[in-house]
XYZ file of C-alpha atoms in Angstrom:
692
model
C -43.721 -38.431 -56.176
C -40.375 -37.156 -54.901
C -39.234 -40.723 -54.228
C -39.958 -41.663 -57.850
C -37.965 -38.641 -58.948
C -35.054 -39.781 -56.787
C -35.326 -43.293 -58.219
C -35.250 -41.881 -61.736
C -32.206 -39.745 -60.827
C -30.440 -42.856 -59.538
C -31.159 -44.672 -62.816
C -29.861 -41.683 -64.769
C -26.699 -41.711 -62.642
C -26.018 -45.257 -63.813
C -26.624 -44.330 -67.442
C -24.540 -41.151 -67.201
C -21.736 -43.012 -65.440
C -21.659 -45.548 -68.262
C -21.648 -42.679 -70.753
C -18.706 -41.035 -68.997
C -16.847 -44.353 -68.878
C -17.291 -44.848 -72.622
C -16.994 -41.320 -73.963
C -14.008 -40.239 -71.892
C -11.882 -43.283 -72.646
C -9.592 -42.789 -75.646
C -9.128 -46.552 -75.946
C -12.826 -47.447 -76.142
C -13.731 -44.392 -78.212
C -10.990 -45.093 -80.718
C -12.172 -48.635 -81.390
C -15.820 -47.584 -81.693
C -14.989 -44.767 -84.101
C -12.924 -47.041 -86.273
C -15.831 -49.464 -86.410
C -18.625 -47.029 -87.248
C -16.955 -43.999 -88.873
C -16.185 -43.911 -92.619
C -12.544 -43.848 -93.578
C -11.739 -40.612 -95.383
C -8.755 -38.409 -95.807
C -8.403 -35.480 -93.411
C -9.008 -31.982 -94.744
C -5.758 -30.782 -93.227
C -2.554 -32.442 -94.404
C -1.084 -34.884 -91.957
C 1.904 -33.452 -90.209
C 0.826 -29.799 -90.432
C 0.887 -27.702 -87.256
C -2.920 -27.676 -87.066
C -3.148 -31.428 -87.494
C -0.078 -33.249 -86.161
C 0.713 -36.849 -86.877
C 0.294 -37.861 -83.257
C -3.149 -36.557 -82.392
C -4.820 -36.617 -79.012
C -5.843 -40.217 -79.352
C -2.390 -41.428 -80.210
C -3.201 -42.769 -83.725
C -1.448 -41.532 -86.810
C -4.257 -40.970 -89.282
C -5.793 -38.118 -87.265
C -9.174 -38.660 -88.871
C -11.090 -38.739 -85.629
C -9.275 -36.125 -83.563
C -12.007 -33.446 -83.756
C -14.544 -35.892 -82.262
C -12.603 -36.602 -79.053
C -13.690 -34.657 -75.964
C -11.583 -31.612 -75.187
C -10.548 -30.628 -71.654
C -13.171 -27.868 -71.607
C -15.882 -30.547 -71.973
C -14.667 -32.665 -69.070
C -17.026 -30.818 -66.704
C -20.357 -31.555 -68.380
C -20.919 -35.181 -67.393
C -19.354 -34.876 -63.884
C -21.631 -31.896 -63.135
C -24.660 -33.819 -64.399
C -23.756 -36.878 -62.301
C -23.295 -34.777 -59.159
C -26.627 -32.993 -59.651
C -28.391 -36.320 -60.155
C -26.739 -37.703 -57.042
C -27.783 -34.711 -54.963
C -31.333 -35.048 -56.292
C -31.478 -38.738 -55.330
C -29.969 -38.068 -51.895
C -32.356 -35.162 -51.332
C -35.331 -37.353 -52.213
C -34.249 -40.008 -49.723
C -33.606 -37.443 -46.976
C -37.039 -35.917 -47.600
C -38.636 -39.356 -47.224
C -37.040 -39.716 -43.788
C -37.824 -36.146 -42.736
C -41.543 -36.434 -43.571
C -41.659 -40.097 -42.373
C -42.832 -41.545 -45.684
C -43.627 -45.089 -44.538
C -44.573 -46.209 -48.035
C -40.813 -46.787 -48.390
C -39.728 -49.941 -46.493
C -36.272 -48.400 -45.918
C -37.941 -45.665 -43.836
C -40.227 -48.083 -42.013
C -37.349 -50.344 -40.955
C -35.124 -47.727 -39.314
C -37.271 -44.733 -38.401
C -40.380 -43.673 -36.478
C -42.491 -40.544 -36.443
C -41.378 -39.801 -32.862
C -37.652 -39.982 -33.737
C -36.011 -36.525 -33.465
C -35.394 -34.778 -36.776
C -31.593 -34.912 -36.567
C -31.629 -38.670 -36.059
C -34.182 -39.183 -38.826
C -31.663 -37.524 -41.125
C -28.922 -39.754 -39.757
C -31.158 -42.798 -40.237
C -31.053 -42.147 -43.992
C -27.383 -43.215 -43.963
C -27.951 -46.354 -41.861
C -29.549 -48.948 -44.172
C -27.608 -50.446 -47.042
C -29.345 -48.461 -49.770
C -28.885 -45.154 -47.951
C -25.234 -45.854 -47.150
C -24.263 -46.806 -50.710
C -26.243 -43.845 -52.082
C -24.217 -41.575 -49.785
C -21.065 -43.248 -51.143
C -22.306 -42.535 -54.675
C -22.856 -38.851 -53.907
C -19.380 -38.570 -52.385
C -17.939 -40.337 -55.424
C -19.769 -37.907 -57.719
C -18.228 -34.992 -55.821
C -14.753 -36.519 -56.192
C -15.492 -37.054 -59.879
C -16.152 -33.353 -60.389
C -13.225 -32.193 -58.247
C -10.876 -34.473 -60.163
C -12.129 -33.016 -63.432
C -11.449 -29.527 -62.066
C -7.952 -30.551 -60.979
C -7.123 -32.037 -64.377
C -8.640 -29.191 -66.407
C -5.243 -27.576 -67.049
C -3.881 -30.534 -68.981
C -1.680 -28.850 -71.511
C 0.039 -31.786 -73.211
C -1.537 -34.517 -75.278
C -0.463 -37.210 -72.819
C -1.890 -35.291 -69.866
C -5.218 -34.910 -71.682
C -5.373 -38.636 -72.341
C -4.449 -39.350 -68.720
C -7.267 -37.083 -67.474
C -9.882 -38.698 -69.685
C -8.750 -42.184 -68.681
C -9.054 -41.322 -64.971
C -12.532 -39.844 -65.424
C -13.554 -42.842 -67.514
C -12.601 -45.186 -64.658
C -14.493 -43.053 -62.144
C -17.545 -43.165 -64.404
C -17.276 -46.940 -64.426
C -17.132 -47.041 -60.599
C -20.191 -44.773 -60.357
C -22.093 -47.048 -62.727
C -21.109 -50.195 -60.807
C -22.090 -48.766 -57.409
C -25.344 -47.433 -58.872
C -26.234 -50.884 -60.212
C -25.271 -52.412 -56.838
C -27.636 -49.996 -55.082
C -30.501 -50.873 -57.399
C -29.923 -54.640 -57.120
C -29.059 -55.089 -53.440
C -31.004 -52.390 -51.631
C -33.037 -50.012 -53.777
C -33.997 -47.295 -51.262
C -36.911 -45.979 -53.360
C -39.062 -49.110 -53.606
C -42.603 -48.635 -52.297
C -45.119 -51.000 -50.690
C -48.855 -51.122 -51.350
C -49.857 -51.716 -47.713
C -48.611 -48.735 -45.717
C -47.883 -49.343 -41.992
C -49.189 -46.882 -39.438
C -45.664 -46.126 -38.220
C -42.088 -47.354 -38.436
C -40.182 -49.871 -36.335
C -38.083 -47.105 -34.824
C -34.392 -46.329 -34.880
C -31.885 -48.558 -33.143
C -31.122 -46.661 -29.903
C -27.393 -47.267 -30.385
C -27.584 -45.301 -33.643
C -29.486 -42.408 -32.077
C -26.302 -40.481 -31.562
C -24.884 -37.295 -33.089
C -21.456 -38.898 -33.537
C -23.010 -41.723 -35.552
C -24.624 -39.146 -37.845
C -21.286 -37.363 -38.338
C -19.240 -40.512 -38.899
C -20.957 -41.714 -42.067
C -20.182 -38.685 -44.306
C -16.497 -38.753 -43.316
C -16.281 -42.503 -43.913
C -17.747 -42.388 -47.407
C -15.874 -39.223 -48.348
C -12.689 -41.079 -47.429
C -13.707 -44.101 -49.519
C -14.619 -41.821 -52.422
C -11.178 -40.198 -52.183
C -9.627 -43.664 -52.363
C -11.677 -44.239 -55.515
C -10.083 -41.111 -56.987
C -6.636 -42.519 -56.165
C -7.692 -45.838 -57.730
C -8.745 -44.081 -60.939
C -5.526 -42.074 -61.126
C -3.471 -45.232 -60.569
C -5.199 -47.203 -63.312
C -4.957 -44.246 -65.702
C -1.235 -44.024 -64.989
C -0.855 -47.764 -65.583
C -2.655 -47.452 -68.924
C -0.214 -44.737 -69.997
C 2.798 -46.339 -68.260
C 3.490 -43.112 -66.397
C 3.939 -43.942 -62.717
C 6.259 -40.989 -62.244
C 6.815 -37.784 -60.294
C 3.942 -35.957 -61.991
C 1.534 -38.781 -61.140
C 2.656 -38.671 -57.493
C 2.135 -34.910 -57.386
C -1.361 -35.271 -58.848
C -2.239 -37.935 -56.282
C -0.880 -36.045 -53.273
C -3.970 -34.039 -52.310
C -6.258 -37.044 -52.721
C -4.057 -39.224 -50.531
C -3.921 -36.709 -47.701
C -7.628 -35.834 -47.943
C -8.666 -39.510 -47.864
C -6.315 -40.160 -44.947
C -7.811 -37.246 -43.003
C -11.424 -38.262 -43.701
C -10.839 -41.888 -42.729
C -8.873 -40.793 -39.657
C -11.747 -38.519 -38.641
C -14.197 -41.406 -39.000
C -11.928 -43.601 -36.840
C -11.612 -40.889 -34.168
C -15.382 -40.350 -34.107
C -16.020 -44.082 -33.891
C -13.481 -44.502 -31.077
C -14.959 -41.677 -29.017
C -18.455 -42.943 -29.694
C -17.521 -46.383 -28.359
C -15.864 -44.712 -25.388
C -18.857 -42.525 -24.523
C -21.681 -44.942 -25.339
C -20.433 -48.115 -23.671
C -20.757 -48.174 -19.905
C -17.304 -49.668 -19.293
C -15.255 -46.926 -20.901
C -13.376 -48.820 -23.662
C -12.554 -47.070 -26.908
C -11.491 -49.845 -29.284
C -12.976 -53.353 -29.428
C -11.520 -54.860 -32.623
C -14.937 -55.720 -33.997
C -15.859 -55.908 -37.685
C -17.158 -52.349 -37.886
C -14.028 -50.836 -36.349
C -11.640 -53.052 -38.315
C -13.313 -52.113 -41.590
C -12.405 -48.497 -40.797
C -8.869 -49.290 -39.722
C -7.894 -51.360 -42.781
C -8.076 -48.646 -45.483
C -6.572 -46.068 -43.118
C -3.507 -48.226 -42.512
C -2.924 -48.744 -46.227
C -3.614 -45.062 -46.919
C -0.864 -44.246 -44.404
C 1.507 -46.601 -46.239
C 0.514 -45.033 -49.566
C 1.110 -41.563 -48.136
C 4.753 -42.411 -47.440
C 5.399 -44.306 -50.679
C 3.867 -41.498 -52.714
C 6.319 -39.062 -51.114
C 9.226 -41.317 -52.077
C 7.933 -41.599 -55.641
C 7.593 -37.839 -55.948
C 11.040 -37.182 -54.540
C 13.146 -39.912 -56.176
C 10.841 -41.714 -58.674
C 11.377 -45.061 -56.954
C 8.920 -47.590 -55.433
C 6.739 -47.256 -58.537
C 5.212 -50.730 -58.556
C 4.665 -50.749 -54.764
C 2.941 -47.353 -54.923
C 0.685 -48.511 -57.764
C -0.165 -51.701 -55.857
C -1.128 -49.700 -52.762
C -3.178 -47.293 -54.896
C -5.345 -50.240 -55.990
C -5.359 -52.239 -52.745
C -6.363 -49.340 -50.493
C -9.738 -49.029 -52.205
C -10.030 -52.829 -52.377
C -9.846 -53.266 -48.592
C -12.184 -50.306 -48.085
C -14.760 -51.792 -50.446
C -14.391 -55.226 -48.852
C -14.807 -53.656 -45.404
C -18.104 -52.096 -46.514
C -19.219 -55.522 -47.725
C -18.307 -57.149 -44.404
C -20.306 -54.643 -42.373
C -23.223 -54.625 -44.816
C -23.638 -58.402 -45.122
C -24.936 -60.884 -42.561
C -21.738 -62.956 -42.556
C -20.771 -61.710 -39.111
C -23.825 -62.087 -36.911
C -24.975 -60.556 -34.737
C -24.768 -57.144 -36.392
C -27.050 -54.186 -35.657
C -30.368 -55.185 -37.176
C -30.607 -51.881 -39.020
C -27.694 -52.949 -41.214
C -28.953 -56.398 -42.242
C -31.056 -57.044 -45.337
C -33.178 -60.152 -45.891
C -30.518 -61.280 -48.392
C -26.771 -60.893 -48.572
C -25.111 -57.970 -50.353
C -24.389 -60.123 -53.387
C -24.221 -57.236 -55.827
C -21.594 -55.474 -53.716
C -19.480 -58.641 -53.641
C -19.839 -59.305 -57.372
C -18.970 -55.702 -58.186
C -15.914 -55.983 -55.930
C -14.718 -59.132 -57.715
C -15.209 -57.720 -61.214
C -13.641 -54.315 -60.576
C -10.567 -55.486 -58.738
C -9.963 -58.577 -60.856
C -9.661 -56.222 -63.837
C -7.537 -53.756 -61.841
C -5.041 -56.358 -60.635
C -4.854 -57.876 -64.105
C -3.909 -54.465 -65.490
C -1.329 -54.071 -62.734
C 0.124 -57.510 -63.523
C 0.388 -56.636 -67.205
C 2.053 -53.288 -66.489
C 4.393 -54.081 -63.603
C 7.205 -55.349 -65.844
C 7.269 -52.037 -67.721
C 7.826 -49.931 -64.612
C 11.483 -49.174 -64.033
C 12.592 -48.043 -60.609
C 14.965 -45.324 -61.808
C 18.014 -44.714 -59.682
C 18.591 -47.147 -56.850
C 18.928 -46.142 -53.208
C 21.099 -47.571 -50.474
C 19.903 -49.685 -47.571
C 20.644 -46.860 -45.142
C 18.511 -44.054 -46.582
C 15.194 -42.371 -46.081
C 13.692 -44.342 -48.969
C 14.532 -47.622 -47.242
C 13.044 -46.490 -43.931
C 9.817 -45.272 -45.533
C 9.542 -48.432 -47.621
C 9.982 -50.640 -44.547
C 7.415 -48.581 -42.668
C 4.914 -49.015 -45.501
C 5.543 -52.774 -45.599
C 4.969 -53.029 -41.840
C 1.751 -51.031 -42.136
C 0.621 -53.413 -44.869
C 1.474 -56.379 -42.595
C -0.583 -54.841 -39.786
C -3.495 -54.447 -42.196
C -3.077 -58.087 -43.264
C -3.175 -59.257 -39.631
C -6.302 -57.191 -38.932
C -7.959 -58.589 -42.064
C -7.063 -62.169 -41.114
C -8.357 -61.658 -37.588
C -11.590 -60.262 -39.014
C -12.361 -63.027 -41.523
C -10.807 -65.939 -39.594
C -13.991 -66.626 -37.553
C -15.973 -66.883 -40.799
C -13.510 -69.313 -42.389
C -13.344 -71.470 -39.260
C -17.126 -71.539 -39.026
C -17.308 -72.784 -42.610
C -14.849 -75.566 -41.766
C -15.979 -76.653 -38.289
C -19.474 -75.213 -38.022
C -18.661 -73.646 -34.639
C -18.739 -69.837 -34.299
C -15.842 -68.159 -32.504
C -14.771 -64.591 -31.789
C -11.340 -63.017 -32.122
C -10.697 -60.310 -29.563
C -8.024 -57.961 -28.311
C -5.604 -60.651 -26.958
C -5.069 -62.053 -30.469
C -4.334 -58.652 -31.979
C -2.034 -57.623 -29.143
C 0.052 -60.800 -29.322
C 0.376 -60.784 -33.117
C 0.730 -57.057 -33.741
C 3.251 -56.151 -31.037
C 6.238 -57.727 -32.903
C 5.301 -55.644 -35.969
C 4.321 -52.406 -34.268
C 7.463 -52.124 -32.131
C 9.974 -51.943 -35.023
C 7.521 -49.742 -36.930
C 7.459 -47.194 -34.115
C 11.225 -47.442 -33.784
C 11.822 -46.757 -37.484
C 9.253 -43.969 -37.563
C 11.508 -41.754 -35.480
C 14.490 -42.416 -37.766
C 12.869 -41.665 -41.117
C 12.680 -37.825 -40.903
C 16.320 -37.610 -39.807
C 17.660 -39.791 -42.636
C 19.045 -38.415 -45.882
C 17.738 -39.302 -49.310
C 19.577 -41.906 -51.401
C 22.351 -42.652 -48.896
C 23.307 -41.951 -45.310
C 25.990 -42.942 -42.808
C 25.458 -44.772 -39.541
C 27.701 -42.501 -37.507
C 25.849 -39.430 -38.781
C 22.499 -40.989 -37.876
C 23.747 -41.765 -34.376
C 24.937 -38.198 -33.996
C 21.575 -36.786 -35.034
C 19.538 -39.191 -32.881
C 21.615 -39.210 -29.690
C 19.514 -36.541 -27.953
C 16.275 -38.416 -28.674
C 17.781 -41.695 -27.471
C 18.987 -40.158 -24.190
C 15.669 -38.437 -23.442
C 13.553 -41.504 -24.223
C 15.828 -43.694 -22.081
C 15.502 -41.273 -19.168
C 11.701 -41.383 -19.542
C 11.594 -45.181 -19.449
C 13.931 -45.376 -16.437
C 11.940 -42.799 -14.503
C 8.615 -44.572 -15.095
C 10.035 -48.032 -14.341
C 11.654 -46.862 -11.088
C 8.590 -44.900 -10.020
C 6.294 -47.875 -10.705
C 8.441 -50.918 -10.018
C 5.600 -53.434 -10.501
C 4.685 -52.108 -13.925
C 4.089 -54.702 -16.659
C 6.448 -54.445 -19.649
C 3.815 -53.735 -22.356
C 2.734 -50.258 -21.125
C 6.357 -49.441 -20.287
C 7.390 -50.207 -23.871
C 4.512 -48.064 -25.131
C 5.618 -45.098 -23.024
C 9.219 -45.590 -24.124
C 8.277 -45.639 -27.821
C 6.066 -42.595 -27.368
C 8.976 -40.751 -25.769
C 11.285 -41.946 -28.556
C 9.008 -40.662 -31.343
C 8.244 -37.405 -29.553
C 11.840 -36.542 -28.686
C 13.064 -37.562 -32.156
C 10.496 -35.312 -33.831
C 11.232 -32.369 -31.555
C 15.025 -32.749 -31.795
C 14.848 -32.923 -35.610
C 12.648 -29.820 -35.613
C 15.135 -28.086 -33.291
C 18.033 -28.936 -35.580
C 16.219 -27.645 -38.661
C 15.170 -24.409 -36.978
C 18.359 -23.419 -35.190
C 21.255 -25.559 -36.358
C 20.779 -26.258 -40.057
C 23.561 -24.503 -42.004
C 21.433 -23.955 -45.103
C 18.665 -22.140 -43.285
C 20.582 -19.195 -41.930
C 20.361 -17.742 -38.449
C 16.763 -16.510 -38.282
C 14.465 -19.119 -36.732
C 11.440 -17.382 -38.280
C 12.969 -17.653 -41.730
C 13.855 -21.268 -41.025
C 10.239 -21.995 -40.080
C 9.130 -20.697 -43.482
C 11.726 -22.829 -45.249
C 10.535 -26.001 -43.530
C 7.464 -26.108 -45.755
C 3.965 -27.451 -45.047
C 4.943 -31.037 -45.838
C 7.518 -31.213 -43.062
C 5.310 -29.347 -40.580
C 2.315 -31.609 -41.249
C 4.484 -34.741 -40.965
C 5.940 -33.534 -37.657
C 2.493 -32.754 -36.257
C 1.234 -36.206 -37.258
C 4.214 -37.968 -35.669
C 3.921 -35.933 -32.464
C 0.183 -36.660 -32.386
C 0.832 -40.392 -32.652
C 3.377 -40.188 -29.823
C 0.874 -38.336 -27.622
C -1.813 -40.922 -28.445
C 0.462 -43.850 -27.542
C 1.549 -42.180 -24.310
C -2.031 -41.438 -23.300
C -3.271 -44.936 -24.084
C -0.376 -46.594 -22.239
C -0.682 -44.353 -19.189
C -4.451 -44.769 -18.920
C -4.072 -48.564 -19.002
C -1.434 -48.402 -16.241
C -3.113 -46.063 -13.789
C -6.768 -46.781 -14.496
C -8.953 -47.003 -11.412
C -12.369 -48.647 -11.259
C -14.825 -48.274 -8.390
C -18.113 -50.179 -8.219
C -20.344 -49.381 -5.255
C -23.964 -49.631 -4.185
C -24.638 -45.963 -3.496
C -27.405 -44.190 -1.626
C -28.377 -40.533 -1.835
C -25.754 -38.352 -0.185
C -22.993 -40.957 -0.371
C -19.508 -39.938 -1.580
C -17.332 -41.941 -3.984
C -13.584 -41.349 -4.286
C -11.842 -41.963 -7.631
C -8.368 -40.577 -8.259
C -8.176 -36.911 -7.267
C -11.957 -36.527 -7.573
C -14.831 -37.033 -5.170
C -18.367 -37.758 -6.380
C -21.432 -37.062 -4.265
C -24.477 -39.086 -5.307
C -27.696 -37.031 -5.136
C -30.257 -39.603 -6.344
C -32.226 -40.523 -9.475
C -34.976 -38.598 -11.253
C -37.551 -39.950 -13.740
C -37.651 -37.773 -16.852
C -39.129 -37.931 -20.356
C -37.072 -37.512 -23.516
C -38.293 -36.956 -27.072
C -38.798 -40.649 -27.777
C -37.613 -42.321 -24.584
C -38.043 -42.332 -20.815
C -34.971 -41.988 -18.640
C -33.799 -42.513 -15.090
C -31.229 -39.770 -14.687
C -28.795 -39.772 -11.779
C -27.178 -36.618 -10.443
C -23.599 -36.470 -9.146
C -21.744 -33.424 -7.859
C -18.046 -33.610 -8.735
C -15.507 -32.210 -6.276
C -11.770 -31.742 -6.575
C -9.870 -30.798 -3.407
C -13.222 -30.136 -1.678
C -14.178 -27.597 -4.370
C -17.231 -28.259 -6.597
C -16.262 -28.630 -10.247
C -19.368 -29.680 -12.171
C -22.395 -31.965 -12.169
C -22.621 -35.282 -14.018
C -25.848 -36.893 -15.238
C -25.523 -40.554 -16.289
C -28.765 -42.158 -17.454
C -30.641 -45.385 -18.056
C -32.877 -44.818 -21.075
C -35.841 -46.922 -22.163
C -37.050 -46.727 -25.779
C -40.639 -48.031 -25.880
C -40.801 -48.306 -29.688
C -38.020 -50.894 -29.761
C -38.413 -52.071 -26.182
C -34.681 -51.528 -25.630
C -32.881 -50.164 -22.568
C -29.518 -48.399 -22.888
C -27.073 -46.996 -20.358
C -25.617 -43.604 -21.129
C -22.462 -42.719 -19.231
C -21.425 -39.158 -18.456
C -17.775 -38.134 -18.761
C -15.754 -35.337 -17.237
C -12.640 -34.429 -19.211
C -10.300 -32.947 -16.603
C -6.671 -31.929 -16.806
C -5.711 -35.026 -14.804
C -7.747 -37.449 -16.864
C -11.277 -38.604 -17.632
C -13.871 -39.535 -15.054
C -16.355 -41.981 -16.571
C -19.566 -42.440 -14.534
C -22.442 -44.847 -15.246
C -25.325 -46.253 -13.223
C -27.074 -49.628 -13.094
C -30.123 -51.131 -11.454
C -30.874 -51.196 -7.759
C -28.849 -53.598 -5.644
C -30.306 -56.065 -3.171
C -29.595 -53.666 -0.303
C -31.678 -50.921 -1.935
C -28.771 -48.835 -3.222
C -28.028 -47.905 -6.822
C -25.106 -49.676 -8.532
C -22.625 -46.991 -9.608
C -19.534 -47.675 -11.727
C -16.777 -45.062 -11.860
C -13.704 -45.243 -14.064
C -10.830 -42.849 -13.588
C -8.603 -42.850 -16.687
C -5.565 -40.588 -16.219
C -4.073 -39.046 -19.366
C -7.033 -40.255 -21.436
C -7.429 -36.750 -22.936
C -3.990 -37.326 -24.452
C -5.535 -40.043 -26.635
C -8.115 -37.660 -28.084
C -5.573 -34.848 -28.273
C -3.157 -37.095 -30.158
C -5.839 -38.074 -32.684
C -6.769 -34.435 -33.143
C -3.144 -33.411 -33.621
C -2.665 -36.047 -36.324
C -5.745 -34.804 -38.171
C -4.603 -31.185 -37.803
C -1.322 -32.174 -39.448
C -3.170 -33.546 -42.485
C -5.526 -30.564 -42.681
C -2.579 -28.175 -42.410
C -0.960 -29.738 -45.459
C -4.160 -29.511 -47.512
C -5.047 -25.953 -46.502
C -1.583 -24.539 -47.075
C -1.478 -26.175 -50.478
C -4.849 -24.685 -51.431
C -3.927 -21.214 -50.127
C -0.607 -21.151 -51.946
C -2.209 -22.318 -55.177
C -4.857 -19.594 -54.929
C -2.338 -16.873 -54.126
C 0.322 -17.910 -56.625
C -0.801 -20.433 -59.248
C 1.943 -22.915 -60.030
C 3.979 -22.186 -56.895
C 5.606 -25.141 -55.189
C 3.999 -26.128 -51.913
C 6.838 -28.248 -50.618
């Protein structure tokens, strides 16, 4: 019965979304009222203070102004949609928790022996569950956007708010219809199986459970940006106020997508026995694409807010960021790129998701095309300026996204033409992206030190000389110390040093040497503002990530031995003593668990327990590595089958400075969270205060 209630709630979400799209739009409401309402003179004279000529709908007669929704009523439909979404999601989660195998979606990806946490995570795995989670996240964004826009004081701002909510209602309706057409999660079967097929062992992972909410929250935030952009295009108001309104959504979406990428990278690193953390497959690329464009939008939005330039480029990115995110969901949810995890493939393609994508974004780009000629760029800026650097950075990020998209869909296109399947791997991306990434990293260090509107070359050289000297010293030291080093990692370390030293030297100058900030470094730190601090943290985090990735690729050590009980294995500064294998039983699997004692300088540090798990429900065997995160680097240990000589195959990877990769990702996310939290705190303490 609860599943039927959830199905009914999903249907009501579609109806309510359509109602919000129609009722909140001044354009659609105006035409419908003119068609069905009788024409009569207003009770209040036109032009009086209580009934101005230009009413809230923008028409002169004012006859229908009392009917239009007021800002106080903007909450009713968003609250109803969110409650319906939570009810539908709760019904689906309950079906997985109680193992209701009358629902095929539960039978396909779950089993009664699956642990409770992973049964909950399995609700987000199939297409219907994933898009329903996206709908719930979109409903939350819908309500939060209504709360943000509740203080619309002017007539134009009220119309802008209702337009944005109308577009969000349309997106909710489209995704709801897609869910019902492509993968209705609440359909029942008459013949109930005794049990389910079981969860894919690769998805039985806590990180997989955590990744999905962050991914779809990020996509829902991009939908909020999309709605704000289209509403601004309708009103021809791509201006500073629009950029300020969009700021929190841009940062929040960037943080959520970045968190999903970090979780996915660490999951690949910990699950796969060979220790890689990025494989350029369809699933990972579909995460990377919207994050890259969100990063470009983050910079262009700042330029728009500061100088009211790059209006058309910012609007284009506001639409395209959601477009690539939506298309990425379609790629991972369709069977175009086989083989995919079988828990993500339906008997038919995700046709509804593709049709919805085409309809929504064809209309969006048509509106952009009609409006782009009306957007003036305001005052121009010089070639040597911060605007130019940030614009070039955003263009390069867009080019990187284009290359990743081409590399992702190229195998499909070639298969259509030749009939032969191919794969595109890391060598393609490295060769094509390096010429774009290098100047991007180089310009990234310059942008914070440049002045708005116009700057001078000699002044830039003066400000950047310390960073240039320190980065050059770093490159020379590494190249002399490791004379046989290949150029690619050396360039990566040099760019990491360049970005890091540029960020720190600019921070030093602002804290201690800036004439406008006085002599107190504590007062100067307050005057920097959360925007500058968050940007600096993100840039430093990227530098740390690049340095860690380059160093780990240079000094990585791999040891593969056939080990017997009591044998020692040396890897880097660590020594592993193999103690043997034990047969153990898990909740829904059997495991062969090896025991290793880890020593450093003859002192015991910890024990590591890599495993080989067998899942009898699926008949699948997986290898679970164990990782030690030390101050020198990561030690990645996995085991295999017995060798011909009777020993156990043991693979050990020593990855120095690999913790820098995870620390860099975390630092970037902290920078984004810092900006959001400080903005919220300042708004709560002093409403209306600037959070620059």
